[in-house]
Coordinates of C-alpha atoms in Angstrom, one line a residue:
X1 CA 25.2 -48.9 -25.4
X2 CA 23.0 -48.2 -22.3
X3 CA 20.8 -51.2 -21.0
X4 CA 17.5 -51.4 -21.1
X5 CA 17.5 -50.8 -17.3
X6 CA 19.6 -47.6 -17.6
X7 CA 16.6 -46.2 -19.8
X8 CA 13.8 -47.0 -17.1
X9 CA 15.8 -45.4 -14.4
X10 CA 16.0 -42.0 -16.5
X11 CA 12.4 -42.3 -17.4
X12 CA 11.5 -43.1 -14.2
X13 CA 13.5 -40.0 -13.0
X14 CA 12.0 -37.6 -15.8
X15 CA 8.3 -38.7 -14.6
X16 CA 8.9 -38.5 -11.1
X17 CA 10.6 -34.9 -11.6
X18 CA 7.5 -34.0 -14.1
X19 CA 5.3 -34.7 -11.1
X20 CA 7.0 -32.9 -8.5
X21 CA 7.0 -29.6 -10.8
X22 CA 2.9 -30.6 -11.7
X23 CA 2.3 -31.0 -8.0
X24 CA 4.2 -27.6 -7.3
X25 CA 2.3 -25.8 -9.8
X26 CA -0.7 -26.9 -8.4
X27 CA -0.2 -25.6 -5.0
X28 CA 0.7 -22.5 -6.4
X29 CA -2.3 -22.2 -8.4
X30 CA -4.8 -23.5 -5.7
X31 CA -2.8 -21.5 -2.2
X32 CA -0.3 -19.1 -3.2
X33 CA -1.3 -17.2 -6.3
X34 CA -5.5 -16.5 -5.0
X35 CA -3.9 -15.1 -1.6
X36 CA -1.2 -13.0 -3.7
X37 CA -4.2 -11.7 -5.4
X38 CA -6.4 -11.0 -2.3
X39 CA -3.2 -9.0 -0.7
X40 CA -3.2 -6.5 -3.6
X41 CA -4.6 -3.1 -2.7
X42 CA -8.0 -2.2 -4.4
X43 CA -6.3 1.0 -6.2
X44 CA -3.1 -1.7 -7.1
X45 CA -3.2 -0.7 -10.9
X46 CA -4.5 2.9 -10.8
X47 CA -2.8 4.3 -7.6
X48 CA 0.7 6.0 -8.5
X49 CA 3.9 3.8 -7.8
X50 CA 5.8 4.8 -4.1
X51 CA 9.6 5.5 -4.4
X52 CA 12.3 2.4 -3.2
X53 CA 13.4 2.4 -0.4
X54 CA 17.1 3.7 -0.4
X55 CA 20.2 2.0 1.2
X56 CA 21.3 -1.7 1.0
X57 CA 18.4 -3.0 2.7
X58 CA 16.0 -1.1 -0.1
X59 CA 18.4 -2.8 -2.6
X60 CA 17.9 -6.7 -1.0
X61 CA 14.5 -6.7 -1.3
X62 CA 14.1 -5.5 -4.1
X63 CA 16.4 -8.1 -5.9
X64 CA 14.5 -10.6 -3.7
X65 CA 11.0 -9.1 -5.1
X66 CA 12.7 -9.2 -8.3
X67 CA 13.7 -12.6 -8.5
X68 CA 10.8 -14.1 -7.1
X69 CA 8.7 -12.0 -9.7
X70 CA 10.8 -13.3 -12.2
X71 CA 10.1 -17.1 -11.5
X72 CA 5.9 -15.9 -11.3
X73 CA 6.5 -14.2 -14.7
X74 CA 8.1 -17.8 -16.1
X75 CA 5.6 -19.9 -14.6
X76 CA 2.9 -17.3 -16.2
X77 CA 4.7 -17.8 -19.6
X78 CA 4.6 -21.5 -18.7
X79 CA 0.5 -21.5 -18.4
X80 CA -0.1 -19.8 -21.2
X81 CA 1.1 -22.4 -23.5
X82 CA -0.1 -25.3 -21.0
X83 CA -3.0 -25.3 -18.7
X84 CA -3.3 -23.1 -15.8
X85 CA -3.5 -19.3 -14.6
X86 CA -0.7 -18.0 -17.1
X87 CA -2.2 -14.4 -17.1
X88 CA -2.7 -14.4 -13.1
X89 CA 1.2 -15.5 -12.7
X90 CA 2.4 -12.8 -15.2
X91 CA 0.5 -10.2 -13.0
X92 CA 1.8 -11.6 -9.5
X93 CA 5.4 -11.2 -11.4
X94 CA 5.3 -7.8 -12.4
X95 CA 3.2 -6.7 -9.3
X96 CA 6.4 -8.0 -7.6
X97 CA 9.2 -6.3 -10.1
X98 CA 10.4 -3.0 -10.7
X99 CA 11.5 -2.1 -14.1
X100 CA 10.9 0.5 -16.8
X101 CA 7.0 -0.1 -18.9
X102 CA 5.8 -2.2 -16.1
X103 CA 2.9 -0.5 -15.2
X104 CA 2.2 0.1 -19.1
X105 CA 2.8 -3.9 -19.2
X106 CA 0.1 -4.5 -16.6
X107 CA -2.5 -2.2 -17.5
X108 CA -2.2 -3.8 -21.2
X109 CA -2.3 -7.3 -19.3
X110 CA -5.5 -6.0 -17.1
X111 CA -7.4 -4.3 -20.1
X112 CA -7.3 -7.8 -21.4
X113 CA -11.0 -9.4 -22.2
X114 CA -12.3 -10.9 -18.9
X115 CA -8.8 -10.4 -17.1
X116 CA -10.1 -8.2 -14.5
X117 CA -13.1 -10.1 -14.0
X118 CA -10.9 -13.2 -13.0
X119 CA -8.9 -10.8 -10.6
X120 CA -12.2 -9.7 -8.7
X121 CA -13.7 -13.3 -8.8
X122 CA -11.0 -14.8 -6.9
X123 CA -11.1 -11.5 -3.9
X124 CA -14.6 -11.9 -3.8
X125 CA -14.1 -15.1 -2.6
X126 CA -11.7 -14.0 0.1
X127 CA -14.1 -11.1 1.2
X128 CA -12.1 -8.0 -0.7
X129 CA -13.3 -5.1 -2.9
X130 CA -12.7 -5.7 -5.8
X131 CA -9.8 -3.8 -8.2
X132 CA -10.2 -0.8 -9.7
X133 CA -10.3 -1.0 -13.3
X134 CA -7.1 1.7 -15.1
X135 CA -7.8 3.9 -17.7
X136 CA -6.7 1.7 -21.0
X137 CA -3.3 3.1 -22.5
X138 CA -3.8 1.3 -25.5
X139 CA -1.4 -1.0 -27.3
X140 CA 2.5 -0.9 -25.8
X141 CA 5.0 -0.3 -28.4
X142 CA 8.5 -1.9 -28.7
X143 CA 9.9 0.7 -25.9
X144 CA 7.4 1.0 -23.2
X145 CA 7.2 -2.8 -22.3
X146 CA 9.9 -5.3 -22.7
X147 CA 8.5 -8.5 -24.7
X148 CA 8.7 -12.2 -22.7
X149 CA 11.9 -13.4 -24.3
X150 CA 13.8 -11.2 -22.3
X151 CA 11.5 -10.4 -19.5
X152 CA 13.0 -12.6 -16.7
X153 CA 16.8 -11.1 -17.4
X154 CA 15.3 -7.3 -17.2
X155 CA 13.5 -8.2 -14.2
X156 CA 17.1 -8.8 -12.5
X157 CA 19.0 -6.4 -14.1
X158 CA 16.3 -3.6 -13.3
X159 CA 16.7 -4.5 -9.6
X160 CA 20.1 -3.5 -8.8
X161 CA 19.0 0.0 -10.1
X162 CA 18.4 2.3 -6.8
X163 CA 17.4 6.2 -8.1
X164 CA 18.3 8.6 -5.5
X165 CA 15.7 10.3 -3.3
X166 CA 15.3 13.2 -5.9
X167 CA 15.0 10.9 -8.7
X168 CA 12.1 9.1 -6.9
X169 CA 10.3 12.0 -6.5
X170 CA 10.5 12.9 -10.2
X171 CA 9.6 9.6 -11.0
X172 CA 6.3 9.6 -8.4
X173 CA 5.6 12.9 -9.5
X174 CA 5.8 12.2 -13.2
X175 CA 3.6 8.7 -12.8
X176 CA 1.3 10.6 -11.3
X177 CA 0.9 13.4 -14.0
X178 CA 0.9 10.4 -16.6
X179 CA -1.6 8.7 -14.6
X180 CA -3.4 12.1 -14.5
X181 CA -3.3 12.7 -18.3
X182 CA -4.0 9.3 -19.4
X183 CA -7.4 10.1 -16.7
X184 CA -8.0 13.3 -18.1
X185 CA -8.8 14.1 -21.7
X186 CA -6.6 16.7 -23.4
X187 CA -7.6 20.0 -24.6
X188 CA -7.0 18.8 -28.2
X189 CA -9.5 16.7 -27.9
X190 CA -12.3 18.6 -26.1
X191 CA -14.3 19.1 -29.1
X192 CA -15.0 15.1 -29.7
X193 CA -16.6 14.8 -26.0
X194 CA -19.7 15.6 -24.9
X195 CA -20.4 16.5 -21.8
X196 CA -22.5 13.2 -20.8
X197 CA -19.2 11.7 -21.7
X198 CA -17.8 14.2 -19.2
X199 CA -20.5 13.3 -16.7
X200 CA -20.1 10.0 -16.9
X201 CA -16.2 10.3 -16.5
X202 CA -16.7 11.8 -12.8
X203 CA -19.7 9.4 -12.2
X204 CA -16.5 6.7 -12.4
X205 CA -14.3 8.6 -10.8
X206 CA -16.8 9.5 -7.9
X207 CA -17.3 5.7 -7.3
X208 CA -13.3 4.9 -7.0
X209 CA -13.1 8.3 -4.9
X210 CA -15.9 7.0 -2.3
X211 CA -14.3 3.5 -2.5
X212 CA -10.9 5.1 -1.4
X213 CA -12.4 6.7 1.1
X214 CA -14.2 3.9 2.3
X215 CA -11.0 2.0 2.4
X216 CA -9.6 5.1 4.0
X217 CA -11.7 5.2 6.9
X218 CA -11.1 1.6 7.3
X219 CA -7.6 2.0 7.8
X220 CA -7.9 5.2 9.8
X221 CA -10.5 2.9 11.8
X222 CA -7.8 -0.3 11.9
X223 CA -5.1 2.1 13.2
X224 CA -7.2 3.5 16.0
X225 CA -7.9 -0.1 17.0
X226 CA -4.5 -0.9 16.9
X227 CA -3.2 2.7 19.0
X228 CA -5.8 1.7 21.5
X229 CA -3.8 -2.2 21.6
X230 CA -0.4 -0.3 21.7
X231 CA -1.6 1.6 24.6
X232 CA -2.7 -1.7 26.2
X233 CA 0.3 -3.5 25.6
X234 CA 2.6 -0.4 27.1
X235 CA 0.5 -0.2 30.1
X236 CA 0.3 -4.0 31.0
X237 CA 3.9 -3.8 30.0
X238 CA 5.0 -0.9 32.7
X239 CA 2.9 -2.7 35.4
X240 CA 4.6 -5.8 35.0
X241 CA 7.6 -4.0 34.4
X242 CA 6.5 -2.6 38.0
X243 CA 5.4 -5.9 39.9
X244 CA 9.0 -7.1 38.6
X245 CA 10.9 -4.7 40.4
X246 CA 9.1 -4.9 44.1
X247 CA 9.7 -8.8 43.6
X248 CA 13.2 -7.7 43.0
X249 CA 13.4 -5.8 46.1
X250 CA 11.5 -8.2 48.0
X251 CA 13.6 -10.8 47.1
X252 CA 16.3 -8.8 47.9
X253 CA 15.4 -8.2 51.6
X254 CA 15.0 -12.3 51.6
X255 CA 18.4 -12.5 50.6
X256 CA 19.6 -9.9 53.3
X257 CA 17.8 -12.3 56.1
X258 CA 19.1 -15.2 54.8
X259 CA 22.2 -13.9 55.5
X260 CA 22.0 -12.8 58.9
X261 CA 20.2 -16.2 59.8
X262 CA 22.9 -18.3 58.5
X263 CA 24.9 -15.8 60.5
X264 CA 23.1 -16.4 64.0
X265 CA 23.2 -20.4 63.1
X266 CA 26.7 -20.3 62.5
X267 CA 27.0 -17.9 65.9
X268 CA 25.3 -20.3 67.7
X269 CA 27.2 -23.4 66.2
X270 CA 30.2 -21.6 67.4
X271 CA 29.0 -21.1 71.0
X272 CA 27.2 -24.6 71.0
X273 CA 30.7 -26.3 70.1
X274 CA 32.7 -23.9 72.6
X275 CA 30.3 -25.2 75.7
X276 CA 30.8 -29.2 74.5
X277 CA 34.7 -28.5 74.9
X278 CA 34.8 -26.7 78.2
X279 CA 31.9 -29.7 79.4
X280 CA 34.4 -32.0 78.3
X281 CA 37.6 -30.3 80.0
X282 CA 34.7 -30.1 83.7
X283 CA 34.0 -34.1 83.3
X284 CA 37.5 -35.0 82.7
X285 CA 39.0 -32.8 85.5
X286 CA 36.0 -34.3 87.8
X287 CA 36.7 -37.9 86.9
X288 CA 40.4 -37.2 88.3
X289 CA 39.3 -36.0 91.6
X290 CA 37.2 -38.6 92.1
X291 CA 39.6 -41.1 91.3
X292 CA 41.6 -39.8 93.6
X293 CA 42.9 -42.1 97.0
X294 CA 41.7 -40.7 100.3
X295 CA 44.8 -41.4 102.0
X296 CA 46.6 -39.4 98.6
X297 CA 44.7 -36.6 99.9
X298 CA 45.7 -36.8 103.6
X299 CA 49.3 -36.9 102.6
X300 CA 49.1 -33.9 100.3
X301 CA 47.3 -32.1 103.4
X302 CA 44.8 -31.5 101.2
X303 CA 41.5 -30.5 103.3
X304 CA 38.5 -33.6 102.5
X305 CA 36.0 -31.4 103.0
X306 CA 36.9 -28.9 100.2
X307 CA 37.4 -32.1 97.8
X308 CA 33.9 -32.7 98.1
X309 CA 32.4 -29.4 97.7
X310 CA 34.4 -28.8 94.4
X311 CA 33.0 -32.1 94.1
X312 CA 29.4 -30.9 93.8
X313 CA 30.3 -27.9 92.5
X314 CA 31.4 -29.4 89.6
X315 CA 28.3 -31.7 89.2
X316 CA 26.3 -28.2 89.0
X317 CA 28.3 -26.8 86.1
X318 CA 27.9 -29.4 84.4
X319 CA 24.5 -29.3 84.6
X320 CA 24.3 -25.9 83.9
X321 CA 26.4 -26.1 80.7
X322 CA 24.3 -28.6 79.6
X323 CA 21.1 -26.5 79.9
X324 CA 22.4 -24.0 78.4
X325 CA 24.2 -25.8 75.4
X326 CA 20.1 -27.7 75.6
X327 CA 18.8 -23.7 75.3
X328 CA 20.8 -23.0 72.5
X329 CA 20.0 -26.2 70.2
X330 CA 16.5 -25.4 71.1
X331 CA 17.8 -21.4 69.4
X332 CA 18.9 -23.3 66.4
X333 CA 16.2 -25.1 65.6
X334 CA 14.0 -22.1 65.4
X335 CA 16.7 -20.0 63.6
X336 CA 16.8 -23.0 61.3
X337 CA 13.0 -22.9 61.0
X338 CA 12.8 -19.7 60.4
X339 CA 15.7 -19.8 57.4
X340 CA 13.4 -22.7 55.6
X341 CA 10.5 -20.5 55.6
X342 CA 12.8 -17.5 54.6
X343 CA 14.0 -20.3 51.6
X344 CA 10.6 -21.1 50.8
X345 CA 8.8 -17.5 50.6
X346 CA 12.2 -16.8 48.4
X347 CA 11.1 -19.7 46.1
X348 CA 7.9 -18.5 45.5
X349 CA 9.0 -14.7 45.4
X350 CA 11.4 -16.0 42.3
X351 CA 8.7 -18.1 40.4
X352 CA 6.3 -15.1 40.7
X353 CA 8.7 -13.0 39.4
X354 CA 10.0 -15.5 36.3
X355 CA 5.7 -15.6 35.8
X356 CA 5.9 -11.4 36.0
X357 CA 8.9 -11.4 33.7
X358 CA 7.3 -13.6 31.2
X359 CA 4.0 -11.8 31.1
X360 CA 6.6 -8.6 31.0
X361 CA 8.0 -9.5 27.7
X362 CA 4.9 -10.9 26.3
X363 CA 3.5 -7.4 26.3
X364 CA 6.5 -5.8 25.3
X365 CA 6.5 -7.9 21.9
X366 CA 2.9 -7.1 21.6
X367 CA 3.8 -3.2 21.6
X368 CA 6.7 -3.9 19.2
X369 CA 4.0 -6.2 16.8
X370 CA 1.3 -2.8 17.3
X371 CA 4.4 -0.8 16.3
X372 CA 4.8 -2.5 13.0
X373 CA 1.0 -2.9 12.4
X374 CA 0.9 1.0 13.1
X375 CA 3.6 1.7 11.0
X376 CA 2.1 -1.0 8.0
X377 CA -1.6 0.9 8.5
X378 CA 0.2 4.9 8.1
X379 CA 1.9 3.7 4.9
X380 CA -1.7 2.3 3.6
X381 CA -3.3 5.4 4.4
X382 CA -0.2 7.4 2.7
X383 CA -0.6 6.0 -0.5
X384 CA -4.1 5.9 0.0
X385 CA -4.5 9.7 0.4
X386 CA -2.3 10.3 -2.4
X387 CA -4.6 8.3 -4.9
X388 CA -7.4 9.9 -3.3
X389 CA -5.6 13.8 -4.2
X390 CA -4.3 12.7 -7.3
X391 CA -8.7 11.4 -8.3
X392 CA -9.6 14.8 -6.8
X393 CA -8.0 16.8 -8.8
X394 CA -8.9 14.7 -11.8
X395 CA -12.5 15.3 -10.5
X396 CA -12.2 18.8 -10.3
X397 CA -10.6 19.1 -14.0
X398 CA -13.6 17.1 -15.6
X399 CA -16.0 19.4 -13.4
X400 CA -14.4 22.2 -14.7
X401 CA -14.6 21.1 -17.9
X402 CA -18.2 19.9 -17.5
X403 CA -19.2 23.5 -16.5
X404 CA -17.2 24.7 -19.9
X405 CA -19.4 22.1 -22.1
X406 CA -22.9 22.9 -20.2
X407 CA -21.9 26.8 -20.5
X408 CA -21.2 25.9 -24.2
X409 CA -24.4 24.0 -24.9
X410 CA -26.1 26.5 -23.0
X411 CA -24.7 29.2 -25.4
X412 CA -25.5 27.9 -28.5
X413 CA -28.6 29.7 -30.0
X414 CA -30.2 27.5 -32.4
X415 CA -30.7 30.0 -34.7
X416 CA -29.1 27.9 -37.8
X417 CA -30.4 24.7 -37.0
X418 CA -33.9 26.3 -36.7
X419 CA -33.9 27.3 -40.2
X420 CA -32.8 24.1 -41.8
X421 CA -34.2 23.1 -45.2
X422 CA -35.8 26.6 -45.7
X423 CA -32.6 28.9 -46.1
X424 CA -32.6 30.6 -49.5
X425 CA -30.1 30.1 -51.9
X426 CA -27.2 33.2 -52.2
X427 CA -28.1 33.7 -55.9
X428 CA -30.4 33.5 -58.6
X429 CA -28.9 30.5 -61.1
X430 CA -28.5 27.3 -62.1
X431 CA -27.2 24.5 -60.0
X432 CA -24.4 23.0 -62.0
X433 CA -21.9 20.8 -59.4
X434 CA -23.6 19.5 -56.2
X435 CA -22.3 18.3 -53.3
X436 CA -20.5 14.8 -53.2
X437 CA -20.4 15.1 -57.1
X438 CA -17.1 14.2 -58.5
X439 CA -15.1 17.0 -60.6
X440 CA -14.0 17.2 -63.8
X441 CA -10.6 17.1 -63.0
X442 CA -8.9 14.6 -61.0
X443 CA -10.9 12.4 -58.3
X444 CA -11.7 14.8 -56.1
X445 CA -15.4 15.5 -54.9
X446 CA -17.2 18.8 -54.8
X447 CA -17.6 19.8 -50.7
X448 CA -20.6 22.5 -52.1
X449 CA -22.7 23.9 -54.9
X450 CA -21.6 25.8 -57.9
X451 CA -24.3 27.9 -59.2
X452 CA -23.8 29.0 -62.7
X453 CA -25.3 33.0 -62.5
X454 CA -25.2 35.7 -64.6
X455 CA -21.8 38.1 -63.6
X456 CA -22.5 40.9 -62.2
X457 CA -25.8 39.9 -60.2
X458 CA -25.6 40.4 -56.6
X459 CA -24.7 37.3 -53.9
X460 CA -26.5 37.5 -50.5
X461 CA -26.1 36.2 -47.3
X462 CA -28.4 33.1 -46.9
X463 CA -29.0 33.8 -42.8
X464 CA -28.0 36.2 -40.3
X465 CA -24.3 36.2 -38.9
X466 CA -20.7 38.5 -38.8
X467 CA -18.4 38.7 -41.6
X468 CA -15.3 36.8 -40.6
X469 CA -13.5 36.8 -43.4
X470 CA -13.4 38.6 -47.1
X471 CA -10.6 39.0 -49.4
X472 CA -9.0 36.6 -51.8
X473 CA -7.9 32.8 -51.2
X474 CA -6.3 30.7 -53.5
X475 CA -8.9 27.8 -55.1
X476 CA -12.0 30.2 -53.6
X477 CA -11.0 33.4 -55.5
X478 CA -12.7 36.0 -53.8
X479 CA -14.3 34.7 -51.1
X480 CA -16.7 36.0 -47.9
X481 CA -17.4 33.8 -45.3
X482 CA -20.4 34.4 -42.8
X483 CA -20.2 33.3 -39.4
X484 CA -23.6 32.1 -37.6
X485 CA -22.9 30.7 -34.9
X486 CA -22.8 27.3 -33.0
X487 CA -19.9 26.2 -35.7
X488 CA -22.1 26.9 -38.6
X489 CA -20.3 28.4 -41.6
X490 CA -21.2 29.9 -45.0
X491 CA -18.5 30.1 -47.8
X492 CA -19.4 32.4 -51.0
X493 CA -16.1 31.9 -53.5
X494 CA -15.7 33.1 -57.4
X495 CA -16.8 36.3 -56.8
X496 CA -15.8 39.5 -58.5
X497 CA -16.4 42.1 -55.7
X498 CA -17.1 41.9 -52.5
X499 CA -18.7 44.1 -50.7
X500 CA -19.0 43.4 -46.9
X501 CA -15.9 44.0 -44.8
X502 CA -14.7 41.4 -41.6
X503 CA -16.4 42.2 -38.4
X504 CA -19.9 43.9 -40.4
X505 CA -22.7 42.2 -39.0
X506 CA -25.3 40.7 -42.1
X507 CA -29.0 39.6 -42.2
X508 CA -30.4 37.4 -44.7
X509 CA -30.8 38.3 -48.1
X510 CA -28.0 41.1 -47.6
X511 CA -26.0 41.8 -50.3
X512 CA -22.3 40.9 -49.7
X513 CA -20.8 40.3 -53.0
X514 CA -21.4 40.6 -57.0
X515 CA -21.0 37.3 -59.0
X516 CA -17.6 37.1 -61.2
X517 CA -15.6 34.1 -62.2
X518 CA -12.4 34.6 -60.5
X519 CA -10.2 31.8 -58.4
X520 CA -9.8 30.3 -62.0
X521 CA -13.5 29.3 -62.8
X522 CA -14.0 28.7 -66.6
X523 CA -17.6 30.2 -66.4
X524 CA -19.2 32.8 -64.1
X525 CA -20.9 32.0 -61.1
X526 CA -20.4 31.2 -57.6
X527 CA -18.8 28.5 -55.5
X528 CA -21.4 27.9 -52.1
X529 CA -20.5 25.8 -49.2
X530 CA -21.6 25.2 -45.7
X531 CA -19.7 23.9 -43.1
X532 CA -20.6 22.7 -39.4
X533 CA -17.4 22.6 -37.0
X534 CA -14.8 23.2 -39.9
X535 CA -16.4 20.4 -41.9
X536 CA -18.8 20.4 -45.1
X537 CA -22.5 19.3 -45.1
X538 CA -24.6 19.1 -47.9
X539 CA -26.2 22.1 -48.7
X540 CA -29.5 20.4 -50.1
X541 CA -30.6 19.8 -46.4
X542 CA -30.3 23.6 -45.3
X543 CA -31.4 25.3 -48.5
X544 CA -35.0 24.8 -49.3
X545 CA -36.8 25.0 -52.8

């Protein structure tokens, strides 16, 4: 059985890990995750997704991106059940991943109540615009975003797929007409907008198109700054590159005299030594003949007198030897002097040139930093432009269809409306069914008026309009309908004749049909509706006393 020891050693342990994760948490939440949110582009969640990079490098990073995405996304899942960011650390995950529904997953995420808010809060205070709201999808289902059980495992999975450079396109260009539909409304449902709703569309996309464009001409602005550095950098880097090679060559001629003074020293050395020797061989051959015995030279019949002049001949060679070996020692010293200042001016020429060198490749990594800078900026202002193309044409389909609406309102007569509550009614009767009253059969509702009338009598034509249609219709019997324009409708059913054709062209109180009882009515009289963009309205508020 573990000691009581044991136990506080694992609790211990447990705590002390609990705090380490708390304290890492914390510095994620207070640095990491408000810079990660400040580096996102203003047009982040609106702005069409750019195609991986191919090859095994493309692949790396992206299972790097997608594996530290997937420990943001945990930590997110993490928060939301304890406190701290959970919603900003799912977004930093997925803005990081790459798999299928994750921009539908992060639009859901960012439509969330106060979500955005929080995202513009936080790079407001690090001096950014703020993110550009996406047009709401609505809710996900089961197939466009993968739920948080197994969000970690797609994350990976989805990052060791690599489409080719075709597929990329046809992905980019298909986000881009989704992003584009989603934006624009649908021809289906033209007839529920208005055009202030239209107006007000373009009014928004407007204000995101002058924001790209600001933030375009800020990056057009940042690379010119940085192509005027570049061109600093190169030509600092060619002068140096310059100064370097005259030192080069100048210690190169220092080199050369060097060499020929090390030559003349050792010359002169040479020389020097060879005058010492033949010195040496004068003195000692002198010393003999001055040792030598007078009466030694009578015997040899050697003449006396010629013993002494060699004598003092010998006495001035060696002086002269000496001068001379005095003239050259006096040679070497200069030579000598001349090679330490020769070894000293080459000194200098090298540290000049190390200082040149440095300054050299200083520059040089300057130019390759403006490079990358350059080459960060042109990729901004790519997917910058293509937002900016992909909102222009959204804002030239909702002024086109602004111009259809206003042309639309514009060519609406009023001639209907006009005559509301004081229309007469088609025929002389009795008003037996009205409108909204429940029939006899069934649960269903009457959408008119039936007016029980005498058959035979004639039905009229309660305003001006064309015939659009006339002929029989199952439930209406035989039925006219009168088009007036705007959307309004009249429907006369139950008749017995009719006697105005499609396409004639009625005024009020014209006689288009004769009352009958057919389309199964039990008694004679006629069936009378009026309808306003395909729907029925109550004819009690058009039709007047």
């Amino acid at each position: 059985m573990p000691s009581v020891p044991a136990f506080s050693s694992f609790y211990t342990l447990t705590g002390a890990l609990a705090l380490v994760v708390s304290l890492a948490l914390l510095a994620c939440t207070v640095l990491l995750a408000p810079r990660l949110i400040a580096a996102l582009p203003e047009d982040h969640f609106v702005a069409p997704e750019t195609p991986p990079t191919p090859g095994v490098g493309g692949l790396l990073r992206r299972l790097g991106l997608n594996v530290l995405g997937a420990v943001f996304a945990l930590l997110g899942l993490v928060m939301l059940f304890t406190p701290g960011p959970g919603i900003v650390f799912l977004l930093i995950g997925l803005s990081l991943t790459r798999f299928p529904g994750r921009r539908r997953l992060m639009v859901n995420l960012v439509s969330a109540p106060n979500v955005l808010d929080a995202l513009n809060w936080i790079r407001k205070r690090h001096d950014r615009p703020p993110l550009l709201a996406p047009a709401n999808t609505g809710s996900s289902t089961k197939n466009d975003a993968p739920s948080a059980a197994w969000l970690p495992g797609a994350l990976l999975v989805a990052s060791c797929y690599q489409p080719t450079p075709a597929q990329a396109q046809a992905q980019t260009q298909a986000q881009t007409q989704a992003q584009s539909q989603e934006q624009a409304p649908s021809s289906d449902a033209i007839t529920d907008i208005t055009a202030d709703d239209v107006a007000s569309q373009i009014e928004d996309t407007t204000r995101r198109l002058e924001a790209l464009d600001a933030q375009l001409a800020a990056n057009r602005a940042e690379r010119q700054r940085l192509a005027e550095r570049l061109t600093e950098a190169e030509t600092a880097a060619a002068e140096r590159n310059t100064r370097v090679q005259g030192l080069d060559q100048d210690i190169g001629r220092f080199e050369s005299t060097l060499t020929e003074l090390e030559t003349q020293i050792a010359a002169e050395r040479a020389t020097i030594e060879l005058r010492r020797q033949q010195i040496a061989t004068t003195v000692l051959q002198s010393h003999r003949a001055e040792d030598t015995n007078p009466v030694a030279v009578l015997l040899a019949h050697e003449d006396p007198a010629l013993a002494d002049r060699l004598s003092v001949w010998t006495g001035y060679v060696l002086r002269a030897q000496r001068e001379q070996i005095r003239v050259q020692q006096v040679a070497i010293e200069r030579i000598e002097a001349a090679q330490q200042r020769a070894l000293k001016d080459r000194n200098w020429l090298a540290h000049i040139r190390r200082k040149a060198t440095s300054q050299r490749d200083t520059q040089r990594a300057r130019e390759a930093e403006s490079l990358a800078d350059i080459s960060t900026v042109d990729l901004r202002i790519t997917e910058t432009t293509r937002s900016v193309e992909t909102l222009r044409a959204d804002a030239s389909r909702l002024s086109t269809l602004l111009d259809e609406l206003r042309a639309a309102e514009q060519a609406r007569s009023g001639y209907f409306e006009a005559g509301k509550g004081g229309w007469p009614l088609p025929v002389q009767g009795r008003i037996d069914a009205r409108f909204g009253d429940t029939k006899s059969v069934g649960r269903l509702a009457w959408e008119g008026w039936f007016i029980r009338a005498d058959g035979g009598g004639d039905v009229t034509a309660v305003a001006d309009g064309e015939v659009v249609y006339s002929d029989w219709l199952r439930g209406f019997g035989m039925l006219v309908i009168v088009d007036h324009g705007d959307g309004y409708m009249t429907l006369y059913g139950g008749n017995r004749d009719v006697t105005a054709q499609p396409g004639d062209w009625v005024e009020s109180g014209a006689t288009i049909a004769t009352v009958g009882d057919s389309g199964g009515q039990s008694t004679t009289g006629l069936y009378f509706e009026i309808r306003h963009d395909a729907k029925p309205v109550d004819p009690a508020l058009w039709i007047g006393n």
